[in-house]
Short mmCIF file of C-alpha atoms in Angstrom, two decimals:
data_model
loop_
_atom_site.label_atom_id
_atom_site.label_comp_id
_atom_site.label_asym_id
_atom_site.label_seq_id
_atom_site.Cartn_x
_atom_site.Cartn_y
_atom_site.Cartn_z
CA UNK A 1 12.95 16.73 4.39
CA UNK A 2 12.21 16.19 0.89
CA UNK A 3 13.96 14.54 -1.86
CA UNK A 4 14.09 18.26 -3.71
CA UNK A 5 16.12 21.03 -1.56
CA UNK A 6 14.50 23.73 -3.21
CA UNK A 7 11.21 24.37 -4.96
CA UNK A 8 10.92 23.00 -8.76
CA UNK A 9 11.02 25.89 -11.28
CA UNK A 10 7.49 27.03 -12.19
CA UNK A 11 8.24 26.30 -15.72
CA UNK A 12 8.17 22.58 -14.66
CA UNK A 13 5.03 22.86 -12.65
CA UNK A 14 2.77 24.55 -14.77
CA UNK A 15 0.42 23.29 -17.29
CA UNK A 16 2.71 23.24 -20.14
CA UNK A 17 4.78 20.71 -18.13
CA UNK A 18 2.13 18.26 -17.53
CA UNK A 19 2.09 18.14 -21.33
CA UNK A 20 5.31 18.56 -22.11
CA UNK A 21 6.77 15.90 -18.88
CA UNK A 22 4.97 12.91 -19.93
CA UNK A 23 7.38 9.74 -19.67
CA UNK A 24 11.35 9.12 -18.73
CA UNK A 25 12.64 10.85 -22.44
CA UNK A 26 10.59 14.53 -22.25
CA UNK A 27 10.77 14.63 -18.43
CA UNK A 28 14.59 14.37 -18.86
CA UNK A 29 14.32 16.89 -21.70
CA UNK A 30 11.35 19.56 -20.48
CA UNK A 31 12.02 18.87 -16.68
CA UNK A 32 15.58 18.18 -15.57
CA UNK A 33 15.30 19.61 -12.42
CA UNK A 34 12.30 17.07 -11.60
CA UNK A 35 13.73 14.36 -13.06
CA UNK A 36 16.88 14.67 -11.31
CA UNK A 37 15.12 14.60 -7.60
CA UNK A 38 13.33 12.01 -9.07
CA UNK A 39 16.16 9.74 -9.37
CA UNK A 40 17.06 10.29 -6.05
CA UNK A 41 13.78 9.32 -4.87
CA UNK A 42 13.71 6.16 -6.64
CA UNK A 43 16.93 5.15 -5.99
CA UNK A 44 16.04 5.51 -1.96
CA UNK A 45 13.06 3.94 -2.26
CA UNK A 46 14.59 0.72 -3.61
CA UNK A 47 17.38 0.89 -0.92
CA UNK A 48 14.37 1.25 1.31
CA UNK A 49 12.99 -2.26 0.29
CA UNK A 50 16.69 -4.06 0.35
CA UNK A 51 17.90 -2.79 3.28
CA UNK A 52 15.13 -1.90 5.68
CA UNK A 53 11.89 -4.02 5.68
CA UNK A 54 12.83 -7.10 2.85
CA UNK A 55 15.13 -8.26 6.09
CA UNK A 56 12.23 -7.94 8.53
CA UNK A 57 9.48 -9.69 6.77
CA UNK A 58 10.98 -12.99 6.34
CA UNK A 59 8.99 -14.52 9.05
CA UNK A 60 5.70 -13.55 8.12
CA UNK A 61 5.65 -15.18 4.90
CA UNK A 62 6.26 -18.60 3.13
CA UNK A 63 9.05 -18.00 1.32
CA UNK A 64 9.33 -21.25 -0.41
CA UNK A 65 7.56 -24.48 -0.85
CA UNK A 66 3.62 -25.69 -1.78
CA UNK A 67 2.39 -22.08 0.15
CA UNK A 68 5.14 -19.85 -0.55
CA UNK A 69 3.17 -16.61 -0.75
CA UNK A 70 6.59 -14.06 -1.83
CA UNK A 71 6.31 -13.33 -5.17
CA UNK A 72 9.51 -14.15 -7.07
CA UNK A 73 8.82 -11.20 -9.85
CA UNK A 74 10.43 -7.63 -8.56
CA UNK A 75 9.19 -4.11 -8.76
CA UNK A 76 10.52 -1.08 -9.71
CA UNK A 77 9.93 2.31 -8.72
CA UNK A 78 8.95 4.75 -11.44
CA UNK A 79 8.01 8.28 -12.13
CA UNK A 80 4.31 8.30 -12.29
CA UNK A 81 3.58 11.35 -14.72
CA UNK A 82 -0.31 12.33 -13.59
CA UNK A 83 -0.28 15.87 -12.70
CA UNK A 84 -3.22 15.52 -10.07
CA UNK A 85 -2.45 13.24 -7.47
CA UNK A 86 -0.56 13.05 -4.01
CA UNK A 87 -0.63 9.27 -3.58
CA UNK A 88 2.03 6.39 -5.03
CA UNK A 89 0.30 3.52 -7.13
CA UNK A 90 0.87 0.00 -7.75
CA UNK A 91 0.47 -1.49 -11.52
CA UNK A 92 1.15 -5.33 -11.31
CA UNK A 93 3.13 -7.21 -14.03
CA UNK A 94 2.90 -10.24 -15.88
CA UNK A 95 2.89 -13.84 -14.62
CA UNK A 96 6.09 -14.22 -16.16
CA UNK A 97 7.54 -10.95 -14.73
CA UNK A 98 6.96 -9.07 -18.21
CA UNK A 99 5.89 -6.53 -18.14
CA UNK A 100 7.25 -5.90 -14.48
CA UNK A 101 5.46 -4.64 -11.66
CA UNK A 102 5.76 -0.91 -10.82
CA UNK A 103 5.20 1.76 -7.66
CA UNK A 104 4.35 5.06 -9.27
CA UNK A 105 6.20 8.19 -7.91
CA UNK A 106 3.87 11.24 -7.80
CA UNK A 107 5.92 13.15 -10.19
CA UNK A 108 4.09 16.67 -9.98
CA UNK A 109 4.08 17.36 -6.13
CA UNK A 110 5.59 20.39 -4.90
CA UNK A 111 8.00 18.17 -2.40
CA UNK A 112 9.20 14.64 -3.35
CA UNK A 113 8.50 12.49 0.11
CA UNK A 114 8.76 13.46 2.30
CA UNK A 115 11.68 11.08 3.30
CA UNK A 116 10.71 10.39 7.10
CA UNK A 117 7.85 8.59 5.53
CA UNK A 118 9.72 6.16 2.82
CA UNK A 119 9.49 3.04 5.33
CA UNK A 120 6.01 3.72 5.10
CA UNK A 121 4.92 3.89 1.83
CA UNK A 122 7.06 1.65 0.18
CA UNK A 123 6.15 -1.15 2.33
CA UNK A 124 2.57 -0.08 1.74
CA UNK A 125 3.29 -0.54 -2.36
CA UNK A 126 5.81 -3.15 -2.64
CA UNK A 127 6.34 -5.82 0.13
CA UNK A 128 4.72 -6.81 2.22
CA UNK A 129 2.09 -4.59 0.64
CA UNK A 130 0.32 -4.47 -2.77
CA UNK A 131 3.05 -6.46 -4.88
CA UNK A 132 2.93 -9.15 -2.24
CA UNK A 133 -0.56 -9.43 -2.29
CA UNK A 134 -1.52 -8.79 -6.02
CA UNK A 135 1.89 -10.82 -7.04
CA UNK A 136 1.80 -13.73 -5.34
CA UNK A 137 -1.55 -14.50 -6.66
CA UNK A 138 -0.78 -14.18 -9.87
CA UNK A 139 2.18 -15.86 -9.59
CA UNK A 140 0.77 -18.89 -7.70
CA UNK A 141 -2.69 -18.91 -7.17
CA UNK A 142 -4.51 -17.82 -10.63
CA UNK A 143 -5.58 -20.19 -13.20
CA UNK A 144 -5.14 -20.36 -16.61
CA UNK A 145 -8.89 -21.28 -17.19
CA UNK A 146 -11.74 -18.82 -19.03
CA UNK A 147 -15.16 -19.78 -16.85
CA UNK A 148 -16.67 -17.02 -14.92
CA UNK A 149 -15.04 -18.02 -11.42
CA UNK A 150 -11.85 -16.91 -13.38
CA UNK A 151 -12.56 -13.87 -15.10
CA UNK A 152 -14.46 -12.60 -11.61
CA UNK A 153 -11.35 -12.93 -9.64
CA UNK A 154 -9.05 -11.08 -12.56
CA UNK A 155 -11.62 -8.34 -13.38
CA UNK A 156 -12.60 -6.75 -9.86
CA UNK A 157 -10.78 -4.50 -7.62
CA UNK A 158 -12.02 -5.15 -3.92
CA UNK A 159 -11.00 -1.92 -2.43
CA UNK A 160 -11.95 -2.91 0.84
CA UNK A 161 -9.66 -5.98 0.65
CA UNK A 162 -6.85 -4.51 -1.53
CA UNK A 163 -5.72 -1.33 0.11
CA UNK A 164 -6.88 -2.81 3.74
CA UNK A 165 -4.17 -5.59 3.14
CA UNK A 166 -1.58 -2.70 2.29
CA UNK A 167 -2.83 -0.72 5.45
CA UNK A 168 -2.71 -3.50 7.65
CA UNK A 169 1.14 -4.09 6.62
CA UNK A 170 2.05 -0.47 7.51
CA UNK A 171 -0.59 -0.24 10.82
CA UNK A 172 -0.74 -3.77 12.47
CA UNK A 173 2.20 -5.94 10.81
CA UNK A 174 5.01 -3.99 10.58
CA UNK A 175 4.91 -2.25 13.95
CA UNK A 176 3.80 -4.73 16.06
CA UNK A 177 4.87 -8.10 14.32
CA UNK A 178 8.72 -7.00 13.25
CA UNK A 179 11.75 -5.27 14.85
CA UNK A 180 11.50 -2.15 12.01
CA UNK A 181 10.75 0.09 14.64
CA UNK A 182 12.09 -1.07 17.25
CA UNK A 183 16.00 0.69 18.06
CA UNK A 184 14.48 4.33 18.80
CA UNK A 185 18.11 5.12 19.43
CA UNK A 186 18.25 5.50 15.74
CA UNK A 187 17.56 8.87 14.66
CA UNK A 188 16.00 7.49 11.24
CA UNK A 189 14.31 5.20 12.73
CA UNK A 190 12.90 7.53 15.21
CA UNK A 191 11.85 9.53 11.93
CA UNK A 192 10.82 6.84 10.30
CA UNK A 193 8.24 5.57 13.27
CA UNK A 194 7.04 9.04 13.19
CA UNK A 195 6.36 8.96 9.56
CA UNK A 196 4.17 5.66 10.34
CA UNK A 197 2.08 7.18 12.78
CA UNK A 198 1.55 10.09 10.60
CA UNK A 199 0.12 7.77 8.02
CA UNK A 200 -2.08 6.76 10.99
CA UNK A 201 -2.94 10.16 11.27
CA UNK A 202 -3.07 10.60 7.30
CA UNK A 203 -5.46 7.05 7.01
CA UNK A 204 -7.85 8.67 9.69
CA UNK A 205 -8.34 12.10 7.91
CA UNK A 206 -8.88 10.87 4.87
CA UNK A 207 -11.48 8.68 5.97
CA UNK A 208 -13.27 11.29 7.53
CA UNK A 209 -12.72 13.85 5.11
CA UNK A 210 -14.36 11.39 2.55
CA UNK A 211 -17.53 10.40 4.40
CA UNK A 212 -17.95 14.54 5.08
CA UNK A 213 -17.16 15.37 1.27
CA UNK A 214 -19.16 12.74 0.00
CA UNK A 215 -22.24 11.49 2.51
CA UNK A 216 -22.84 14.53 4.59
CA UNK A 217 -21.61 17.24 1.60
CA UNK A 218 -19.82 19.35 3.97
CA UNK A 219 -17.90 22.02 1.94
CA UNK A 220 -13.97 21.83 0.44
CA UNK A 221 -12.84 24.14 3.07
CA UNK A 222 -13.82 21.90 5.92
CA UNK A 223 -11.87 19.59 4.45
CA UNK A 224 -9.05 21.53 4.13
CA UNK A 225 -9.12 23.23 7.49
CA UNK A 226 -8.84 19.01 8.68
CA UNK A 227 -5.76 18.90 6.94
CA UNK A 228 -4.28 22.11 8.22
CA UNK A 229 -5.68 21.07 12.26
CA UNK A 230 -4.27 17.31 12.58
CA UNK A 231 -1.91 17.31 9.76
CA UNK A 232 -0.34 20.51 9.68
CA UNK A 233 -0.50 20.41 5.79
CA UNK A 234 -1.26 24.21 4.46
CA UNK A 235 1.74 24.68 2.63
CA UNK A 236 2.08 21.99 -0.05
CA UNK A 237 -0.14 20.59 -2.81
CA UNK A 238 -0.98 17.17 -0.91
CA UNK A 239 -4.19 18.15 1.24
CA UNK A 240 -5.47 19.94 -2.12
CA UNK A 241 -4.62 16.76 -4.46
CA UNK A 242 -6.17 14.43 -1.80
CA UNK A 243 -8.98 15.94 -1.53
CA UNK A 244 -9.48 15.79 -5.33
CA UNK A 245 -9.13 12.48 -5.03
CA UNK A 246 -11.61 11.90 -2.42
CA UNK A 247 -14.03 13.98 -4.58
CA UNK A 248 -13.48 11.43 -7.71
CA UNK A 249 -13.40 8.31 -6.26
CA UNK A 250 -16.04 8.23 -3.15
CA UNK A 251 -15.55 5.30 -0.43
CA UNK A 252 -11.90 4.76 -1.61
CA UNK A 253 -10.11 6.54 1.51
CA UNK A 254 -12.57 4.73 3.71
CA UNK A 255 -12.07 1.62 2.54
CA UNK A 256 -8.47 2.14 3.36
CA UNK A 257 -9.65 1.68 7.20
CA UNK A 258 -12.23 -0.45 7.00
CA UNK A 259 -10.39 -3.30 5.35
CA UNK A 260 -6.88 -2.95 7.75
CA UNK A 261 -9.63 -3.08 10.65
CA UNK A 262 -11.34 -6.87 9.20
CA UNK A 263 -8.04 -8.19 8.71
CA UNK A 264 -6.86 -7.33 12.01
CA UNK A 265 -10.67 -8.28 13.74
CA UNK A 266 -10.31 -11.66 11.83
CA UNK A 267 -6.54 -12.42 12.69
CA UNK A 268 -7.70 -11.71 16.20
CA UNK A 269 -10.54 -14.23 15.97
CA UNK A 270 -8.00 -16.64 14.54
CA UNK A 271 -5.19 -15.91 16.97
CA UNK A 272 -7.87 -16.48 20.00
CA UNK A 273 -9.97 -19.75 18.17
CA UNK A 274 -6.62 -21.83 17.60
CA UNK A 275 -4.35 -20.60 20.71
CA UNK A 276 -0.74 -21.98 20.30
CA UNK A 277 -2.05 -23.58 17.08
CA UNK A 278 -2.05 -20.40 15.28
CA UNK A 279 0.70 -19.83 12.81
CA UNK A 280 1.22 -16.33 11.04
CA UNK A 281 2.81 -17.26 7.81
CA UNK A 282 -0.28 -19.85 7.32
CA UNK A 283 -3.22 -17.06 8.34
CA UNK A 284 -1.55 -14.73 5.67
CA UNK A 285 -1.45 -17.72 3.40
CA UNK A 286 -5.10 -18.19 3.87
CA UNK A 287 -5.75 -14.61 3.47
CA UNK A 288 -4.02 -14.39 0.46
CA UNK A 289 -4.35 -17.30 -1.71
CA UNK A 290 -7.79 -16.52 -2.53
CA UNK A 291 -7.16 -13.35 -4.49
CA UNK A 292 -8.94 -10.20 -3.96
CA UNK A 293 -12.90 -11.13 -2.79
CA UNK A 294 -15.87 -9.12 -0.73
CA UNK A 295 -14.94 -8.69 3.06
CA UNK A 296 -17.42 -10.33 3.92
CA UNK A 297 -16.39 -13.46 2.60
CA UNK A 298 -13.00 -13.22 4.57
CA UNK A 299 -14.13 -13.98 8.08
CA UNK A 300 -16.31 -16.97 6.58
CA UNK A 301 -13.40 -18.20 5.08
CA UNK A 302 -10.95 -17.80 7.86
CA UNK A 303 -13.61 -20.03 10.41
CA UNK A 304 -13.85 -22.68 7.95
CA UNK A 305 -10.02 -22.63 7.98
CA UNK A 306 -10.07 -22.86 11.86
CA UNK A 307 -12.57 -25.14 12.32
CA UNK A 308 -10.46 -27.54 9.89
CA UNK A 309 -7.30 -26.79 11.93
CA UNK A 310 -8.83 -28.10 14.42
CA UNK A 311 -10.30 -30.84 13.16
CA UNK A 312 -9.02 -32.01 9.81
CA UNK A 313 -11.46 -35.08 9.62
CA UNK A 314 -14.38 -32.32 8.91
CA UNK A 315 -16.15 -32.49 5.66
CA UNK A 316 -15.00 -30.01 3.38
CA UNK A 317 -11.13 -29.37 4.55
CA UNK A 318 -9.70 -31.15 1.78
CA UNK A 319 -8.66 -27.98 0.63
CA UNK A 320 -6.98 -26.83 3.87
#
């Protein structure tokens, strides 16, 4: 279930088409066929975002006011034109939505989707994923100042806090905190709650497959056979491609899990400390407005929010 029916033509899979398919004009030119699934899969992924989860999501989040935490600049889904990767990405835009925020659309797999896992990923990339959290700090939260607090909070990409936000939206928020799922009467939905526990599934590997490639140096076919055991991928380019990417970028796919697990440990805390006191839209407000940081920071900052719930005559809650 794949947004191309058949295989591409080898001629636009080869390595004269990663030179030749490098943006929107020569892919259109050197790799129609692409292209064409392409739009397909861009167009559904933005249908996926309007119709599906941008309804769900509008309790979890201030929408409006002093902590309105939605970003009001939009993202588009593009063809992303690297010839090595399996996974989407997320390029933020300007402050004053130029340039605009993108999700990058592997353009070189073998299948485009696969479509049973749309609800997924684009939620994972857009909202209530990376755009929300990049975004709205950009948007609302950064400064306009130079001094070092500044250019530390622009600079740095907390893995651990960046893709565990996006992996807490698709693992913990989404499931358990909206009604997405919820009418398994619903063939596609039935599909698409599938697809979400596959990324479960797909989040869990790739942890493990990163710790073995990387800290205990266990061989590429290990890895593989992983893949081909609890993921039943031996027949595309993805297990290949991810483990490529596991190779150049060690601790990545494990910070995937460890962040989603601190947010969820420290919403717990907060959900237990303040009782019928504890508000979702102001927790992710907390969480976010401070722009990507060090985990460790998170859990320090979300108990000196508490304790200031709790008692906002405390030194020090002035800015709670």
């Amino acid at each position: 279930m794949s947004f191309n029916i058949k295989p591409f033509p080898s001629n636009e899979s080869d390595n004269n088409a990663f030179i030749k398919c490098r943006d929107p004009k020569s892919a259109q030119a050197y790799c129609p066929v692409r292209w064409k699934a392409m739009q397909a899969w861009t167009k559904n992924t933005n249908e996926t975002m309007r119709n599906n989860i941008e309804p769900v999501i509008k309790p979890l989040f201030y929408w409006s006011g002093a902590n309105k935490t939605v970003p009001a600049c939009p993202v588009d889904s593009v063809a992303w034109f690297h010839p090595h990767v399996s996974s989407h990405i997320y390029n933020p835009g300007g402050k004053s939505c130029v340039p605009r925020a993108t999700q990058g659309l592997p353009f070189f797999l073998d299948k485009f989707g696969p479509k049973w896992t749309e609800w997924t990923t684009t939620a994972h990339e857009q909202l209530p994923g990376h755009h929300l959290e990049v975004h709205s700090y950009i948007e609302y939260f950064q400064d306009d100042r130079t001094d070092p607090i500044h250019w530390l909070s622009s600079a740095n990409f907390f893995t651990g806090f960046a893709e565990g936000w996006a992996t807490y939206v698709e693992y913990a928020l989404l499931p358990q905190d909206t009604k997405l799922y919820s009418n398994t009467l619903d063939k596609e939905v039935l599909l698409q709650k599938y697809g979400m526990i596959y990324y479960q599934l797909l989040a869990a590997v790739r942890a493990i497959v990163d710790i073995d490639l990387n800290f205990v140096a266990t061989p590429k076919s290990s890895a593989l056979d992983m893949y081909r055991r609890f993921l039943w991928e031996d027949k595309t380019d993805l297990a290949q491609k991810d483990i490529l990417r596991s190779q150049s970028v060690p601790g990545l796919a494990t910070s995937y899990m460890i962040g989603q697990m601190e947010i969820s440990r420290v919403r717990d805390i907060a959900e237990r400390e303040l009782g019928l006191q504890f508000v979702l839209e102001e927790f992710h407000y907390e969480v976010l407005r401070q722009g990507e940081f060090p985990l460790p920071y998170l859990e320090e900052h979300i108990r000196a929010y508490i304790a200031c719930k709790k008692d906002p005559t405390r030194g020090g809650c002035e800015e709670f």
